[in-house]
XYZ file of C-alpha atoms in Angstrom:
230
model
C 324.219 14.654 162.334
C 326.652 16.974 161.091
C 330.567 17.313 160.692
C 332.108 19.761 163.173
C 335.918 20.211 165.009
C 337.632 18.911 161.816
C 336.451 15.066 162.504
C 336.323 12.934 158.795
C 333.018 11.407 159.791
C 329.605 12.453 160.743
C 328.683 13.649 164.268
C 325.794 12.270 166.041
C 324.265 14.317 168.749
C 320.903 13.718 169.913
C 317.910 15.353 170.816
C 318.878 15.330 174.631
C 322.274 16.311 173.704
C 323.940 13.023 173.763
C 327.013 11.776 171.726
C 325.041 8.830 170.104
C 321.411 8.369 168.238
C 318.236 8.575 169.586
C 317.633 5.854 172.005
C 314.407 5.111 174.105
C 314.616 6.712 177.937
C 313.342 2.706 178.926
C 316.465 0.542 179.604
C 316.018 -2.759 177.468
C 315.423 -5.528 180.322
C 319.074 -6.457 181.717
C 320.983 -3.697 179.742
C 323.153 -1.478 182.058
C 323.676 1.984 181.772
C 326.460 3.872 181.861
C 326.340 7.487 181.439
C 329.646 10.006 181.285
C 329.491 13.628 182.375
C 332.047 16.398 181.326
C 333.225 18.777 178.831
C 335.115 18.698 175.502
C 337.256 16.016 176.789
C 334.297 13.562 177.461
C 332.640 14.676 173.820
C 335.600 13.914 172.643
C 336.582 16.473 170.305
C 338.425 15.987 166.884
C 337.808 12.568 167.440
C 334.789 10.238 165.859
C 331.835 8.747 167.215
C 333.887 5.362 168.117
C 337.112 6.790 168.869
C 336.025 9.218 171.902
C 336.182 7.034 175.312
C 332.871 6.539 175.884
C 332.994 4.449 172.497
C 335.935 2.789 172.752
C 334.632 1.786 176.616
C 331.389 0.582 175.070
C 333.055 -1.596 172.382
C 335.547 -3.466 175.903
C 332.588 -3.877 177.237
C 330.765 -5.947 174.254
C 334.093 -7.298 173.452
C 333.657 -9.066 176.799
C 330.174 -10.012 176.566
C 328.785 -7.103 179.067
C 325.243 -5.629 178.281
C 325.776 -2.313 178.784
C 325.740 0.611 176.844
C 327.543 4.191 177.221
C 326.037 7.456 177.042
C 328.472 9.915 176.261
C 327.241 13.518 178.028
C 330.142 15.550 177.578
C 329.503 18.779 175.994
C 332.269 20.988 174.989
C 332.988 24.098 177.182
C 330.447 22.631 180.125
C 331.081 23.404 183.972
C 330.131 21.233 186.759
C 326.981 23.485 187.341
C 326.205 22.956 183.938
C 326.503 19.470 183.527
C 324.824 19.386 187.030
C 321.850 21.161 185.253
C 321.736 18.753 182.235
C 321.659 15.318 185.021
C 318.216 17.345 186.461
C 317.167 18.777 182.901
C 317.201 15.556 180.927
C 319.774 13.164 181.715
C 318.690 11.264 185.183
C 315.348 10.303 183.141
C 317.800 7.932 181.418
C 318.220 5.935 184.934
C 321.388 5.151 184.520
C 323.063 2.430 186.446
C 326.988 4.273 186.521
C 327.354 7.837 186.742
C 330.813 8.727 185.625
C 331.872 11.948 186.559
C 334.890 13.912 184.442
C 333.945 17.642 184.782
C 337.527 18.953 185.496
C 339.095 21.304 182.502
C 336.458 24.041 181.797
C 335.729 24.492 185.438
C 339.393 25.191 186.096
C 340.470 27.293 183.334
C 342.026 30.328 184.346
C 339.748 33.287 183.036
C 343.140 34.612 181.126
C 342.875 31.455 178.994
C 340.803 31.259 175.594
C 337.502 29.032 175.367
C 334.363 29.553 173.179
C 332.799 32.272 174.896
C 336.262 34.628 173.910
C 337.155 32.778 170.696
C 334.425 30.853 169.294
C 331.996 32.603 166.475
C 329.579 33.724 168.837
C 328.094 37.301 168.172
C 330.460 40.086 170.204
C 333.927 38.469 169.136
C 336.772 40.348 169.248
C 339.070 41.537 166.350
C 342.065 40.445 168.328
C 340.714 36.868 168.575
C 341.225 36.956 164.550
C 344.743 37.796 165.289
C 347.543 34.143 164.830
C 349.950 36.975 166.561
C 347.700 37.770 169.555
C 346.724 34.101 170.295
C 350.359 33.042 170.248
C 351.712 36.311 172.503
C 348.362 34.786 175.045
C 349.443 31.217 174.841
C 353.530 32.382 175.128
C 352.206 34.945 178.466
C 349.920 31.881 180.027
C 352.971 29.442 179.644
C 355.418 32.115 180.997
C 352.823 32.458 184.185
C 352.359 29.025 184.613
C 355.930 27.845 184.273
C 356.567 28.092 187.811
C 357.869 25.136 190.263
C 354.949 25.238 192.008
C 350.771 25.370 191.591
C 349.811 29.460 192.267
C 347.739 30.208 194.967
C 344.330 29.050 194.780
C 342.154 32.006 195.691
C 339.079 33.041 193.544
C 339.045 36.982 193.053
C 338.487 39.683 190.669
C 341.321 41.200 188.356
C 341.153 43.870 186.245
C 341.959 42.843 182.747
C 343.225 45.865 180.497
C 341.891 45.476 177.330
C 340.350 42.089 177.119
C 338.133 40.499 174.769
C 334.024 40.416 175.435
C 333.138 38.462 177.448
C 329.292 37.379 177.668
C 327.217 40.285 176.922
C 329.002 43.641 176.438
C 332.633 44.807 175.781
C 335.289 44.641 179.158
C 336.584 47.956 179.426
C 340.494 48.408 180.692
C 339.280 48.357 184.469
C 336.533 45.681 183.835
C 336.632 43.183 186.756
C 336.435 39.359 185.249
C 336.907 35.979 187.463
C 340.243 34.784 187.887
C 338.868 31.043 187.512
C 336.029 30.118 185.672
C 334.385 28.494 188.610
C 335.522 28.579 192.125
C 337.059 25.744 193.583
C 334.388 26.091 196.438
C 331.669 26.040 193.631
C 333.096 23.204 192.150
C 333.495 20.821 194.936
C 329.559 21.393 195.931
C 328.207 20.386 192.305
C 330.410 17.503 192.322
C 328.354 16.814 195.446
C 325.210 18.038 194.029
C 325.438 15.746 191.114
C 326.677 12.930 193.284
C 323.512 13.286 195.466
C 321.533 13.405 192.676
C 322.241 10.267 190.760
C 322.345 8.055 194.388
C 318.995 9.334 195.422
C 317.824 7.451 192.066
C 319.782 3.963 192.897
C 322.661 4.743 190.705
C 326.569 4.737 191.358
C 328.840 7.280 190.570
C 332.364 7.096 189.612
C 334.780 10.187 189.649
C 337.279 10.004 186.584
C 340.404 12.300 187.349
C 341.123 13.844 183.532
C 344.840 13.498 182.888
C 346.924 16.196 181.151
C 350.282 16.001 179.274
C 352.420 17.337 181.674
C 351.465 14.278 183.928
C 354.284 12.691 181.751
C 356.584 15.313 182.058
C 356.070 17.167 186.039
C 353.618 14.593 187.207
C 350.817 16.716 188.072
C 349.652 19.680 186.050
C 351.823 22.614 187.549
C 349.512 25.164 188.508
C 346.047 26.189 189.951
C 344.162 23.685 188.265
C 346.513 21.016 190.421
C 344.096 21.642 193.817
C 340.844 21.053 191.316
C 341.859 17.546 190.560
């Protein structure tokens, strides 16, 4: 239990990294299960306990007399691969009945972008990441990119970056090769598979939730690489 991302209320996480309390791997006799995999978006950050969508689906569900309860997953800053090594780890033992599947955002974030390895407290941080200037002249250079009429290119290569942030163990120099995208496209369509394999082989069902994102409202689809991900 603790308070974390600005939410009011406690946190719960448990001891096998769910977003609830401890509850026994044994399914109570007629209960479904219903367990959701993904990143900050599934967590549901800034949000509490009730209010991410894992709660709010557990309380429709009650509302209409279902026994079932939903086990929120979602970690924030998690990739397919590893979500896909949290079903084997310590998740499938669970047996869930529903697999729902939301890894989308981390996997496709352009390497250019900020996430917790670049800007979280982590040992190695960079001065600039301190910076309000230098994280609104990234955000303003990203949008600029971005802006175009249609999704770039989706090709996974390696691009210098001249002065960049660390990133993982050890400084990038100015001709320090980094990923374009966190996790190619190729990469990510195989653990989808992976993790889709997994959870039938055990009798369960899997569902693939497709994340939405603001622009949806505005271009109708995102407006750049991450498009071909979803």
């Amino acid at each position: 239990t603790h308070r974390d991302y600005g939410v009011p209320q406690p946190t719960h996480v448990n001891s096998r990294g769910l977003r609830h309390s401890e509850i026994p791997l044994e399914k109570t006799p007629g209960k479904k299960r219903i367990l959701l995999l993904g990143d900050s978006s599934v967590y549901g950050v800034r949000v509490t306990d009730d209010q991410t969508f894992g709660g709010l689906l557990e309380k429709r569900l009650h509302s209409a007399h279902r026994n079932v309860e939903v086990l929120n997953a979602g970690c924030p800053g998690f990739s397919s691969w590893q979500a896909l090594q949290a079903l084997d780890d310590r998740l499938l033992a669970y047996s869930p009945d529903l697999v729902v599947i939301a890894t989308l955002w981390s996997d496709a974030q352009g390497s250019a972008e900020p996430d917790a390895a670049r800007f979280g407290n982590g040992a190695g941080r960079s001065w600039l990441s301190h910076s309000a200037f230098y994280v609104w002249l990234q955000a303003k250079i990203r949008r600029a990119r971005w802006n175009a009429e249609g999704p770039e290119r989706i090709e996974f290569q390696l691009d210098p970056v001249p002065g960049a942030p660390p990133f993982g163990n050890g400084p990038i120099g100015p001709n320090k090769l980094v990923p374009t995208h966190r996790v190619p496209i190729d990469d990510y369509k195989a653990n989808l598979k992976e993790m889709a394999s997994r959870v039938r082989a055990q009798g369960g069902d899997v569902a693939f939730l497709v994340l939405p994102c603001f622009r949806d409202l505005i271009l109708g689809r995102v407006g750049d690489f991450r498009d071909a991900y979803r």
